[in-house]
Short mmCIF file of C-alpha atoms in Angstrom, two decimals:
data_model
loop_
_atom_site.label_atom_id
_atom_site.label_comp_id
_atom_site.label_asym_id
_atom_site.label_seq_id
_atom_site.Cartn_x
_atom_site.Cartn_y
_atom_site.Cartn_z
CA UNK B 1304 40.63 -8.94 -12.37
CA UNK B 1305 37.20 -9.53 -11.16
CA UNK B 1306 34.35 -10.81 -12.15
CA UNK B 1307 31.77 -8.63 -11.25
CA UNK B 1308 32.44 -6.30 -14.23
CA UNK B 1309 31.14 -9.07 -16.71
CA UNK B 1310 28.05 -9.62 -13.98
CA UNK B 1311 27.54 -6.22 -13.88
CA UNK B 1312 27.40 -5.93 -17.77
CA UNK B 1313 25.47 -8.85 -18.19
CA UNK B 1314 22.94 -7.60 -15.60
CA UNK B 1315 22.22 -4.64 -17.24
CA UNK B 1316 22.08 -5.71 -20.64
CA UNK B 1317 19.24 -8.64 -19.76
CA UNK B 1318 17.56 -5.58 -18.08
CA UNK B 1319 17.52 -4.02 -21.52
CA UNK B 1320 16.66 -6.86 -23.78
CA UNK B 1321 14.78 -9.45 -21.68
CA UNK B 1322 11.35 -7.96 -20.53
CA UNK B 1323 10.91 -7.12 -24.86
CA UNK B 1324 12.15 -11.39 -25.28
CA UNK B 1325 9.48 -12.20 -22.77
CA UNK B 1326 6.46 -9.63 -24.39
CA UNK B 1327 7.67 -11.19 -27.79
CA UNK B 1328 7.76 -14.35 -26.88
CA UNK B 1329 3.93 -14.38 -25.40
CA UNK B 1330 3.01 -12.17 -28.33
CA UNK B 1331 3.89 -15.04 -30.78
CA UNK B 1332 2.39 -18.05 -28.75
CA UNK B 1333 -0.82 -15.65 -28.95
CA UNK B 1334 -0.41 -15.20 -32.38
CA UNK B 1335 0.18 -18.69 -33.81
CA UNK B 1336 0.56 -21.09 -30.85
CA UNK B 1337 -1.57 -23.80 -29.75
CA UNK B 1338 -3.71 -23.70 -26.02
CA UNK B 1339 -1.61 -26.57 -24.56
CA UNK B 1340 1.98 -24.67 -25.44
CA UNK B 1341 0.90 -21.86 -22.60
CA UNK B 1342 2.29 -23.60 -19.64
CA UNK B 1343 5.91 -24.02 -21.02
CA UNK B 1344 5.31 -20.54 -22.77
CA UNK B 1345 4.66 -18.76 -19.34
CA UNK B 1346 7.36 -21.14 -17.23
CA UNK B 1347 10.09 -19.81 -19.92
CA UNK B 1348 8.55 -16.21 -19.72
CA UNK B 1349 9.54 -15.82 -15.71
CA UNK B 1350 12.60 -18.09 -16.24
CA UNK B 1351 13.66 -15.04 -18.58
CA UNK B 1352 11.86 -12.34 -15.93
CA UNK B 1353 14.20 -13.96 -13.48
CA UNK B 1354 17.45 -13.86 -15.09
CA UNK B 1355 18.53 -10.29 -14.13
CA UNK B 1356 17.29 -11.06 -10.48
CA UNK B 1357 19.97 -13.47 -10.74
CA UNK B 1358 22.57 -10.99 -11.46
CA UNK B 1359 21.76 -8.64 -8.50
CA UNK B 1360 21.28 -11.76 -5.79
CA UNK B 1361 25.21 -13.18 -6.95
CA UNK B 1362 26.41 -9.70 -6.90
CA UNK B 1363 24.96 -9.29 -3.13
CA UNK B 1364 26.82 -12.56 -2.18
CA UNK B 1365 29.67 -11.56 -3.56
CA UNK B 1366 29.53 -8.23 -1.85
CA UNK B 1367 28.83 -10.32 1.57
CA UNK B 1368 31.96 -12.24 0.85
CA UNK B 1369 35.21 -12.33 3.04
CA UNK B 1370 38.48 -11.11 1.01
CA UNK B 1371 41.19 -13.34 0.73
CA UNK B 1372 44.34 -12.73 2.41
CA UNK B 1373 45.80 -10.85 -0.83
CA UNK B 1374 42.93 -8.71 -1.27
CA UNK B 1375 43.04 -7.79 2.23
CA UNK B 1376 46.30 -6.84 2.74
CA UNK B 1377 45.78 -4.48 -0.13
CA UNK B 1378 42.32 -3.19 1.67
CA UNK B 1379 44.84 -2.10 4.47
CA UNK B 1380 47.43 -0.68 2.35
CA UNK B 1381 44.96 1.57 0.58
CA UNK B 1382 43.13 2.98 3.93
CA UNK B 1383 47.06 3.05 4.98
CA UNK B 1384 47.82 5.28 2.44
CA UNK B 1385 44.87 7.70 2.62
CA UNK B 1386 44.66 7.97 6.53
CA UNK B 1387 48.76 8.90 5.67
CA UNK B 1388 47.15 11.50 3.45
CA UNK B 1389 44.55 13.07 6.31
CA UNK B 1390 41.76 10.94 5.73
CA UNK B 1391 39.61 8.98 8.41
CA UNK B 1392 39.33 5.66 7.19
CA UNK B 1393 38.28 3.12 9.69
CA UNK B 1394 39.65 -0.38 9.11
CA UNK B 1395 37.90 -3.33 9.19
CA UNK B 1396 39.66 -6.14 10.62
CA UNK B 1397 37.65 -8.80 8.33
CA UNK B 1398 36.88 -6.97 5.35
CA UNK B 1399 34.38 -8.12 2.61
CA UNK B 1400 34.27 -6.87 -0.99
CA UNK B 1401 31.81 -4.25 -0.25
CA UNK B 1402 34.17 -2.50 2.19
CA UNK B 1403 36.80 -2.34 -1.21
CA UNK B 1404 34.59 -1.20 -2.90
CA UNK B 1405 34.19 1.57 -0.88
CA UNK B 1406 37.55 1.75 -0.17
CA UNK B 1407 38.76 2.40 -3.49
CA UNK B 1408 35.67 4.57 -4.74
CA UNK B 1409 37.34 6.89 -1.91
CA UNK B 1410 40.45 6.09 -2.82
CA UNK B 1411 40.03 7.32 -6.37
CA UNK B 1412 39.11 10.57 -5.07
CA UNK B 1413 41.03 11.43 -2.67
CA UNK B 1414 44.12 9.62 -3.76
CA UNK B 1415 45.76 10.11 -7.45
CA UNK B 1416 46.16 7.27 -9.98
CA UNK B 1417 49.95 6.20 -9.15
CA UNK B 1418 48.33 4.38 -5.66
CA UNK B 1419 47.28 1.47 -8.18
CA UNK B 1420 50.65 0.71 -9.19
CA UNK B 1421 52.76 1.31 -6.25
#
């Protein structure tokens, strides 16, 4: 449904794999490249060093984003639902995805399962 799952993922697997792709990748232009190939070597080294920054600077735009109208109407049905069940929500009136997020991290603790599909 969203596509911050597959950013998310992505993220953390170039935080895995990239900082060895960038120590291998110097280690070999030591090993058998030429003087002049360093400049391209290093450029592609922090293009690599940069790609998980990437991940976490969409994923705080996307956080700073507005819902749409759907979305939002479902923000205020959940906080509905679990101020109905004695909780002490505080709705925004212009919600962003960060507030859903917390919405429904609370939601799926306080609440059971079923509020999902209701």
């Amino acid at each position: 449904m969203f596509p911050e799952n597959r950013v998310i993922r992505a993220t953390e697997f170039a935080l895995k794999v990239i900082p060895a792709l960038a120590v291998l990748s110097v280690m070999v232009q030591f090993q058998f490249g030429e003087l002049h190939y360093w400049p391209s070597v290093m450029a592609s080294v922090l293009f690599l060093l940069s790609l998980p920054l990437q991940g976490y600077y969409w994923l705080g735009q996307r956080a700073d984003t507005r819902l749409p109208p759907s979305l939002a109407t479902w923000y205020r049905e959940i906080n509905g639902k679990m101020n109905e069940q004695g909780g002490q929500r505080q709705l925004v009136a212009r919600p962003r995805y960060e507030e859903l997020a917390d919405t429904l991290n609370a939601a799926f603790k306080q609440l059971d399962k079923s509020f999902l599909y209701e």
